[in-house]
Short mmCIF file of N, CA, C and O in Angstrom, two decimals:
data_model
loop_
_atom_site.label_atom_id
_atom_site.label_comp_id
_atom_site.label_asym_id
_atom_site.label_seq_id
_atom_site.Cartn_x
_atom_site.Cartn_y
_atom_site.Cartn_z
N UNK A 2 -31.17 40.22 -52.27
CA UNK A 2 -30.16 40.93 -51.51
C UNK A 2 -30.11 40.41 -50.07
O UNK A 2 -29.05 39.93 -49.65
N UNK A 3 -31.16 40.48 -49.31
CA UNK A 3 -31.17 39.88 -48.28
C UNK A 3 -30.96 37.97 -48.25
O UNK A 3 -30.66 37.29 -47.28
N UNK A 4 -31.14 37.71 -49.09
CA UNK A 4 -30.73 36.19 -49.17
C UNK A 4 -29.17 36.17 -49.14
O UNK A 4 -28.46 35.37 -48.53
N UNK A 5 -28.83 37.11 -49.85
CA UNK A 5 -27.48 36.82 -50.35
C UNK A 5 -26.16 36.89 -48.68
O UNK A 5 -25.22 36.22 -48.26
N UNK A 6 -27.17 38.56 -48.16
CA UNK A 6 -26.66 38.86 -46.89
C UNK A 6 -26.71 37.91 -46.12
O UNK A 6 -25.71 37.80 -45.42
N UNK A 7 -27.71 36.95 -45.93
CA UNK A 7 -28.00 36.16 -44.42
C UNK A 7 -26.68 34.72 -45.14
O UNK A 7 -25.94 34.19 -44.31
N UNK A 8 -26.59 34.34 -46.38
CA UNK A 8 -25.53 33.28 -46.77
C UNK A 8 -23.97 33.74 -46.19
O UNK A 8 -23.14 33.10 -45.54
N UNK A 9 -23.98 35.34 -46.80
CA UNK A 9 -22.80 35.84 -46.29
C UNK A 9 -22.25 35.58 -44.97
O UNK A 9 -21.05 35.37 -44.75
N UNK A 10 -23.40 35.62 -43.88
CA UNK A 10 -23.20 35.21 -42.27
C UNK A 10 -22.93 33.96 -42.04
O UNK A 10 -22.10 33.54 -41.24
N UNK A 11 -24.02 32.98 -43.14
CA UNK A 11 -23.72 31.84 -42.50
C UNK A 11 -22.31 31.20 -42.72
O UNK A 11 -21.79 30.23 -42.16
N UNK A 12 -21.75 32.17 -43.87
CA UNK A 12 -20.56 31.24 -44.67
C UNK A 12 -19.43 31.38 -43.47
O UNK A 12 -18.55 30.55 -43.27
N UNK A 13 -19.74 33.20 -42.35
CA UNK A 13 -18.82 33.46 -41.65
C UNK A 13 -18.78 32.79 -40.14
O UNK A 13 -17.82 32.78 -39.37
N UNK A 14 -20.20 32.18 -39.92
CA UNK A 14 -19.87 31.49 -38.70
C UNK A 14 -19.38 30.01 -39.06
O UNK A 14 -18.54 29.31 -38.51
N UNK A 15 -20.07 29.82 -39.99
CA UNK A 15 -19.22 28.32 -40.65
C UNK A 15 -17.86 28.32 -40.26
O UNK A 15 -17.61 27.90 -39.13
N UNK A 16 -16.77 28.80 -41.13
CA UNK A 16 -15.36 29.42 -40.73
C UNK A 16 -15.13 29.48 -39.50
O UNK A 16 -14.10 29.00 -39.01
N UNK A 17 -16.37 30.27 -38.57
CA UNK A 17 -15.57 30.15 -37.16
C UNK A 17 -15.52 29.14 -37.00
O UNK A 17 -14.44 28.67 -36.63
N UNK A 18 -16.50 28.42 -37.16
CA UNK A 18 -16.90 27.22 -36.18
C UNK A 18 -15.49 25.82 -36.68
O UNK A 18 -15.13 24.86 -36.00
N UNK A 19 -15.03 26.21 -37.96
CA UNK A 19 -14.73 25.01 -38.36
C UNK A 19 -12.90 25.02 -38.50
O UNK A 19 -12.10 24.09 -38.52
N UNK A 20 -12.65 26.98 -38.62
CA UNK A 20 -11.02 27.01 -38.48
C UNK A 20 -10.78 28.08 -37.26
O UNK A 20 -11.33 29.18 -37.29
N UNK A 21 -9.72 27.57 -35.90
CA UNK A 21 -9.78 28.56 -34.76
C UNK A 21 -8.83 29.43 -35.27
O UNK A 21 -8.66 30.47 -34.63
N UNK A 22 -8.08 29.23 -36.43
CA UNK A 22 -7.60 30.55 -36.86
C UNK A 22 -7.79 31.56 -37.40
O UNK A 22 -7.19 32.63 -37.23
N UNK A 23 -9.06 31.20 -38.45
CA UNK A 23 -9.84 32.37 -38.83
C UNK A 23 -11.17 33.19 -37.50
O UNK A 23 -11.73 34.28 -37.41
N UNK A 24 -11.17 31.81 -36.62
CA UNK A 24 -11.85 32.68 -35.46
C UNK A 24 -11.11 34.02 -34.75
O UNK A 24 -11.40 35.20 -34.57
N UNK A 25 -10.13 33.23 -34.50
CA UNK A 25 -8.83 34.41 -33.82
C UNK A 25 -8.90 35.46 -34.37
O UNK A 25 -9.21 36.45 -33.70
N UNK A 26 -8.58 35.59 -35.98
CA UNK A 26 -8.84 36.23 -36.61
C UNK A 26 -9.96 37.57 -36.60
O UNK A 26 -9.77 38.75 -36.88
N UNK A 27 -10.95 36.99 -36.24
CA UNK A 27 -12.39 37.45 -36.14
C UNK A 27 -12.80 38.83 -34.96
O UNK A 27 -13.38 39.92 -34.91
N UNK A 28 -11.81 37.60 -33.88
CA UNK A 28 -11.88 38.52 -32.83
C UNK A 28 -11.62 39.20 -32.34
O UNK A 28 -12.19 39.75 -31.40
N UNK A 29 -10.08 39.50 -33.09
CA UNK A 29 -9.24 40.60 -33.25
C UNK A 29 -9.47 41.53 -34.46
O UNK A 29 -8.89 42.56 -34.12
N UNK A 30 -9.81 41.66 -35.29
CA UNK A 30 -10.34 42.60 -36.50
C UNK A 30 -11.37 42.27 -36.90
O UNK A 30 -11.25 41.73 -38.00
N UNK A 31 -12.79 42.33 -36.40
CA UNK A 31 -13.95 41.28 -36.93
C UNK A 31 -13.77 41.92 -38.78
O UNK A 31 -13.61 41.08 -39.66
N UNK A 32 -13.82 43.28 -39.10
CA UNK A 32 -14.39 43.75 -40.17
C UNK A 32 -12.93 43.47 -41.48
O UNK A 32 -13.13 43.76 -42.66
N UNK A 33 -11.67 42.93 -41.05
CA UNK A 33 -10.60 42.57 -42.09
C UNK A 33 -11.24 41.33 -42.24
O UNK A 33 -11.74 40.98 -43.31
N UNK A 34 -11.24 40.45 -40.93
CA UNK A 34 -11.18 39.18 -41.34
C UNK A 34 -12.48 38.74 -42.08
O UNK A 34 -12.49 37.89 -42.97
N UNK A 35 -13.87 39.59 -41.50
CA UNK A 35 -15.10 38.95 -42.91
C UNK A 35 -14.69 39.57 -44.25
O UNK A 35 -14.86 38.66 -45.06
N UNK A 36 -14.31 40.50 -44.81
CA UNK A 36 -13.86 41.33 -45.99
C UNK A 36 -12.87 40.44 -46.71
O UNK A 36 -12.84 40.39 -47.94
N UNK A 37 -12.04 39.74 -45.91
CA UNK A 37 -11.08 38.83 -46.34
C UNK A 37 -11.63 37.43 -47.02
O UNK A 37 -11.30 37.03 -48.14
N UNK A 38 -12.35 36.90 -46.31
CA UNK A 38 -13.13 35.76 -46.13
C UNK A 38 -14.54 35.54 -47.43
O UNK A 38 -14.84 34.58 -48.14
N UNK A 39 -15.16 36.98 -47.27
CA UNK A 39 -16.38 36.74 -48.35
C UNK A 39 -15.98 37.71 -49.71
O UNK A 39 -16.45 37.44 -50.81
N UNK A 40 -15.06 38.86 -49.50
CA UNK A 40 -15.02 39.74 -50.42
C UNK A 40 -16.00 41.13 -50.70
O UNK A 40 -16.01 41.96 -51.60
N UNK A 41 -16.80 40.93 -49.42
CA UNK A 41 -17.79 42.06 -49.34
C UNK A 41 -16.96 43.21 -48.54
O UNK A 41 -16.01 43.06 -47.76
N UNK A 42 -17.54 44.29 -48.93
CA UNK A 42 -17.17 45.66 -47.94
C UNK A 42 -18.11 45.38 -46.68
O UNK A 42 -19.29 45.02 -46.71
N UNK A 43 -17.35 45.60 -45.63
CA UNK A 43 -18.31 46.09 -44.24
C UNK A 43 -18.12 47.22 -43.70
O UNK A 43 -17.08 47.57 -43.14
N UNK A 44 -19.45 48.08 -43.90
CA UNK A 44 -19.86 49.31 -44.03
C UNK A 44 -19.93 49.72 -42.41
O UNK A 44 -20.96 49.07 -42.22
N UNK A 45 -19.71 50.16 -41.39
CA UNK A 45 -20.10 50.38 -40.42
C UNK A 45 -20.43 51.52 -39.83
O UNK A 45 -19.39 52.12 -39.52
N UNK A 46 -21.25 52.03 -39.58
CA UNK A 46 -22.46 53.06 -39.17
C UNK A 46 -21.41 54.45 -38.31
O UNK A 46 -21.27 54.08 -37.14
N UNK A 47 -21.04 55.16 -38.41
CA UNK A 47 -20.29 56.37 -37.78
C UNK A 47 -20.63 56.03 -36.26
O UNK A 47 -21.70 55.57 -35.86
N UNK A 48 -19.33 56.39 -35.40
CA UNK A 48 -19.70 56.15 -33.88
C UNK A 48 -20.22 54.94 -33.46
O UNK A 48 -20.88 54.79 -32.43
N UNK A 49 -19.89 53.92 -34.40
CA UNK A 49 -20.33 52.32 -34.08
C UNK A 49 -19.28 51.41 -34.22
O UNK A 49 -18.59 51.43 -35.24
N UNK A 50 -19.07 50.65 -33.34
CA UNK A 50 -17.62 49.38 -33.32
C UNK A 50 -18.59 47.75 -33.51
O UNK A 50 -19.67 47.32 -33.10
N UNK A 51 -17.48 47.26 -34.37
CA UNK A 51 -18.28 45.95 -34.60
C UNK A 51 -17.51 44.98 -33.31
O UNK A 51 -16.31 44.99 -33.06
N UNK A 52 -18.25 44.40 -32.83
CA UNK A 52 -17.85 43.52 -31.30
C UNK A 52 -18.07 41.94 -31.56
O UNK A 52 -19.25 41.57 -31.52
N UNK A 53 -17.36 41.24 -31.75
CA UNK A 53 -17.47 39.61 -31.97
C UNK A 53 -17.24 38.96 -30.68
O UNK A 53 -16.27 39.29 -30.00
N UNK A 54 -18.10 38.05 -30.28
CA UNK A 54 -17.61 37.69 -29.03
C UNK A 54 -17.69 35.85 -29.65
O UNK A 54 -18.13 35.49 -30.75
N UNK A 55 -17.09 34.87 -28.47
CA UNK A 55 -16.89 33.92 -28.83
C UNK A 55 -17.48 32.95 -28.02
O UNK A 55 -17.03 32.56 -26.94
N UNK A 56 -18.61 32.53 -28.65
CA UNK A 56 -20.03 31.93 -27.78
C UNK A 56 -19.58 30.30 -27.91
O UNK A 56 -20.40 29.46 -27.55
N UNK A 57 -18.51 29.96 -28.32
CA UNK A 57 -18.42 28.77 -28.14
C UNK A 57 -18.21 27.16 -27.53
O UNK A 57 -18.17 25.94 -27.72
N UNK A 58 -18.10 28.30 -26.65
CA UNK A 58 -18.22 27.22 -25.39
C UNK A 58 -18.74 26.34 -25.03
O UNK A 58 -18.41 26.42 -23.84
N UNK A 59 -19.45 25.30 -25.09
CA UNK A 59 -20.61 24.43 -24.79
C UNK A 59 -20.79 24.51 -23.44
O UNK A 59 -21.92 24.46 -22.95
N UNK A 60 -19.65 24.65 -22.68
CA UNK A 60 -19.97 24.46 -21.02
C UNK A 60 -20.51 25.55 -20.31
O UNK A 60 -20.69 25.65 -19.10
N UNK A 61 -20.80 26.52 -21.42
CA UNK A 61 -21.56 27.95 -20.90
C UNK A 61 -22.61 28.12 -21.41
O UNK A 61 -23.01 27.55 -22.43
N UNK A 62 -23.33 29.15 -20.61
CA UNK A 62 -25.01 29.73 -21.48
C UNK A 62 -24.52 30.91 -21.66
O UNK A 62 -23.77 31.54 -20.92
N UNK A 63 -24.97 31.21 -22.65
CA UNK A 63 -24.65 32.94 -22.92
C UNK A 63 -25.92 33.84 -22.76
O UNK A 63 -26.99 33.41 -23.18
N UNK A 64 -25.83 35.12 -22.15
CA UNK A 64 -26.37 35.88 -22.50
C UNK A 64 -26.17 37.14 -22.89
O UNK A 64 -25.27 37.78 -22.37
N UNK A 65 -26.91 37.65 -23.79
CA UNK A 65 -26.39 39.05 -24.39
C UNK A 65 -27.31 39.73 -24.23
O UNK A 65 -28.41 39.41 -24.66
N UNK A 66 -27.06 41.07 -23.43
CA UNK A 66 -28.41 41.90 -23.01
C UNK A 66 -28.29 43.07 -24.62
O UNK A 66 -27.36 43.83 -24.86
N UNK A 67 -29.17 42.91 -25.23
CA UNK A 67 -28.95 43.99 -26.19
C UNK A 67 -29.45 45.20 -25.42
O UNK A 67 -29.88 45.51 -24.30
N UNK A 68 -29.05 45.93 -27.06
CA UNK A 68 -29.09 47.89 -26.74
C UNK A 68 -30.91 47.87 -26.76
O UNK A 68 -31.70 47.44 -27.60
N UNK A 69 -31.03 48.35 -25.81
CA UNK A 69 -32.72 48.98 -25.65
C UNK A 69 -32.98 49.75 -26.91
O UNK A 69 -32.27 50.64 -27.37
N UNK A 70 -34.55 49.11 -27.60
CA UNK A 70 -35.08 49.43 -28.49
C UNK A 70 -35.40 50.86 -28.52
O UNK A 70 -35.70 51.47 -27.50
N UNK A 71 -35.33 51.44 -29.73
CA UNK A 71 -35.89 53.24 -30.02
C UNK A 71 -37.32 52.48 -30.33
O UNK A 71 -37.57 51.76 -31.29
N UNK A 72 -38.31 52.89 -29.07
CA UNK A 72 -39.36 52.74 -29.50
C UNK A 72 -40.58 53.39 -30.45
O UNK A 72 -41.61 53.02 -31.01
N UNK A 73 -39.66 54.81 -30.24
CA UNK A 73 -39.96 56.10 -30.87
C UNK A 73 -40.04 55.88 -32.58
O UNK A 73 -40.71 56.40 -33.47
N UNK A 74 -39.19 55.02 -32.55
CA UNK A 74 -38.73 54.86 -34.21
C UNK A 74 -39.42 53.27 -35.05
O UNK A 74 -39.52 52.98 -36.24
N UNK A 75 -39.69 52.69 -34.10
CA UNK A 75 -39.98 51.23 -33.83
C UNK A 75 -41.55 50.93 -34.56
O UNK A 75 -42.56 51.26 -33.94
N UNK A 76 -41.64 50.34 -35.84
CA UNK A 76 -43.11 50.11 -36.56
C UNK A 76 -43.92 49.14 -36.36
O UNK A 76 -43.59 48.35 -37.25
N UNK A 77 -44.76 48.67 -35.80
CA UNK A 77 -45.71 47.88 -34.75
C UNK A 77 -46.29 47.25 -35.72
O UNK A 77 -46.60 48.05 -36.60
N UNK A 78 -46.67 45.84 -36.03
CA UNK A 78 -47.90 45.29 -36.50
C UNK A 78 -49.13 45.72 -35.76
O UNK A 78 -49.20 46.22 -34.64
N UNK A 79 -50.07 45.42 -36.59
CA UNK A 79 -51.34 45.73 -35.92
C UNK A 79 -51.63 44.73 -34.92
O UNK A 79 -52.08 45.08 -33.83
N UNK A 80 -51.42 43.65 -35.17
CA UNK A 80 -51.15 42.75 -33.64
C UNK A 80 -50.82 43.24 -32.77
O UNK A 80 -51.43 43.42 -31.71
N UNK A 81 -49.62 43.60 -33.13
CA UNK A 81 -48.60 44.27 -31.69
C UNK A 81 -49.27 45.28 -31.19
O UNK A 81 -49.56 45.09 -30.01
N UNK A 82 -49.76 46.61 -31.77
CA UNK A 82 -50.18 47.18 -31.59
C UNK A 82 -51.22 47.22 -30.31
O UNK A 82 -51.15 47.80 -29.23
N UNK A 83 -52.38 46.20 -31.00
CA UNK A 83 -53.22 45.74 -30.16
C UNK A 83 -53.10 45.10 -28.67
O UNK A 83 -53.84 45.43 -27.74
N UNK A 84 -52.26 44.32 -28.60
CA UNK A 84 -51.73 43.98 -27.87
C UNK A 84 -50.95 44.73 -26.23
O UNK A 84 -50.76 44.27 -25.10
N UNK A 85 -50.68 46.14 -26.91
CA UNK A 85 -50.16 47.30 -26.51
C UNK A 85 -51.09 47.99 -25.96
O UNK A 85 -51.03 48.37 -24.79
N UNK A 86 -52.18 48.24 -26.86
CA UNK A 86 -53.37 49.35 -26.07
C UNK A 86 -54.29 48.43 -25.08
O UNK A 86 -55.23 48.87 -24.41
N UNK A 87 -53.84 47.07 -25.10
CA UNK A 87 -54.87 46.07 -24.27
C UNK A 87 -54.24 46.09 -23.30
O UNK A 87 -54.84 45.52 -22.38
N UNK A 88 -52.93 46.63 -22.93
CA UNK A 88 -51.95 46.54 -21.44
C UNK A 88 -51.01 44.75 -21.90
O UNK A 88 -50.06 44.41 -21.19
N UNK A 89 -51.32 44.12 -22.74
CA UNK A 89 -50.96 42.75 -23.33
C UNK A 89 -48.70 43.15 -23.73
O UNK A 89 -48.23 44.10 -24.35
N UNK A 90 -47.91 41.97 -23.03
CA UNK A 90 -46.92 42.24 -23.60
C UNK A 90 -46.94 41.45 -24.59
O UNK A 90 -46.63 40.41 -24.03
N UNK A 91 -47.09 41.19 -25.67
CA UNK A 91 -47.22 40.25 -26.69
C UNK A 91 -45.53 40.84 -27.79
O UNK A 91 -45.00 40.27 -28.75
N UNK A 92 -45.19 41.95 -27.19
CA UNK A 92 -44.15 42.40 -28.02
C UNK A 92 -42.61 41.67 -27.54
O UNK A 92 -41.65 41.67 -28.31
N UNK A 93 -42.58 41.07 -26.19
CA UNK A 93 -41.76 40.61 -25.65
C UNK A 93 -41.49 38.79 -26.23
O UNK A 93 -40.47 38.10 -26.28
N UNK A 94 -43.14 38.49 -26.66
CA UNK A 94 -42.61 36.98 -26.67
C UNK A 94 -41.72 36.38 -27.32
O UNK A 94 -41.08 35.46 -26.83
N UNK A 95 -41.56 36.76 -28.38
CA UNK A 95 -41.13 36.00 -29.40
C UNK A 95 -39.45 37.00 -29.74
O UNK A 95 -38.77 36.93 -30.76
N UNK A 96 -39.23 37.66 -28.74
CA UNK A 96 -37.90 38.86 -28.91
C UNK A 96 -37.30 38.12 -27.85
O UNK A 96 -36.23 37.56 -28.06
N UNK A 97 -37.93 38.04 -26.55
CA UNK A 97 -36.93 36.95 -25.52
C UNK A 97 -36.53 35.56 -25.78
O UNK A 97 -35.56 35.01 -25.28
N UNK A 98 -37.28 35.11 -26.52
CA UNK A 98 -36.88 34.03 -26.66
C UNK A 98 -35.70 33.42 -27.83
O UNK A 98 -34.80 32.57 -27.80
N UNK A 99 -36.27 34.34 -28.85
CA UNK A 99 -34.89 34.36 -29.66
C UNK A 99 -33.70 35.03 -29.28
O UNK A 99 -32.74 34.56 -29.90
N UNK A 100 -33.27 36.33 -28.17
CA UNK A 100 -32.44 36.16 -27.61
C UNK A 100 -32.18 35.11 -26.63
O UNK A 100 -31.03 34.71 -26.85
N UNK A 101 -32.73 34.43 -25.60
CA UNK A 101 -32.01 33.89 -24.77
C UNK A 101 -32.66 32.35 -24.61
O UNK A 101 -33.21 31.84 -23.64
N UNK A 102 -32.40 31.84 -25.92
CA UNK A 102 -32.73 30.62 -25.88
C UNK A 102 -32.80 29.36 -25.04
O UNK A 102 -33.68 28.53 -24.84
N UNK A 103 -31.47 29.54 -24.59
CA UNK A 103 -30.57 28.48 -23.42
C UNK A 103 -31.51 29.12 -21.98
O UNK A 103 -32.30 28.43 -21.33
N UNK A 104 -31.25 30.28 -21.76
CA UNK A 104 -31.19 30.61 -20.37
C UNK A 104 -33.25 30.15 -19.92
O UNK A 104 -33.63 29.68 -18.85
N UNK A 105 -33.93 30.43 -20.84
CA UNK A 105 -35.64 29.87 -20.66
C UNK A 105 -35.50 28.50 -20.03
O UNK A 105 -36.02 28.24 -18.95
N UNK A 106 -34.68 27.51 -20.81
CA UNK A 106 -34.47 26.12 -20.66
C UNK A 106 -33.80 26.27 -18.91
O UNK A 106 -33.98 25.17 -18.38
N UNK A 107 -33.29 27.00 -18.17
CA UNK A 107 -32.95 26.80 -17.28
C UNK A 107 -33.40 27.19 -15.56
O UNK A 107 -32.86 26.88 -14.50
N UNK A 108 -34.47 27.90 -15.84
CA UNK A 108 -34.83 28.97 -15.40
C UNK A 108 -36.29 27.83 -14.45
O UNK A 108 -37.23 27.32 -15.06
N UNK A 109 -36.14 27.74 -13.41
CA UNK A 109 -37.23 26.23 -12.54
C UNK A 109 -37.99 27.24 -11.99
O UNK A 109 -37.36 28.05 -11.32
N UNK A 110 -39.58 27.45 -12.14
CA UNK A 110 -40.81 28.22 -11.52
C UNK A 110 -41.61 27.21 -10.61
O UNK A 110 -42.62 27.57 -10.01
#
């Protein structure tokens, strides 16, 4: 199921990337134009809007500040964990960097 889901994405950025009319598409109705495109329902969560933005730019870095984690709700490896009661951010490494890939690369200490 989850295999099938993550193909479903890739088939939809493919499309962007490769027709700007099905992008257009995208960015004006994200949830017709994937439904159209793969044939799946997109289910979306009550009081939630699906938001496509269009990162394609090469001459830009993007960044996207996501929605702050429910930590309350949030299930820790025991790593992490550890890491946590040691005062250690070890929960940050590998979450910043897969968001903001580009912007690390730019950033002179």
């Amino acid at each position: 199921m989850e295999q099938r889901k993550q193909e479903i994405i890739e088939k939809i950025i493919s499309k962007a990337w490769e027709d700007v009319n099905y992008r257009k598409e995208l960015l004006t109705d994200p949830i017709k134009a994937i439904e159209k495109l793969t044939g799946v329902k997109v289910a979306i969560p009550e009081g939630k809007t699906l938001v496509v933005n269009d990162q394609t730019d090469k001459s830009k870095i993007y960044v996207n500040i996501p929605a702050e984690p429910e930590i309350e709700n949030m299930e820790l490896s025991e790593e992490q964990l550890e890491a946590v009661a040691g005062g250690g951010h070890q929960i940050w490494g590998n979450f910043v960097v897969s968001l903001f890939p580009n912007l690390k690369d730019c950033i002179t200490i």
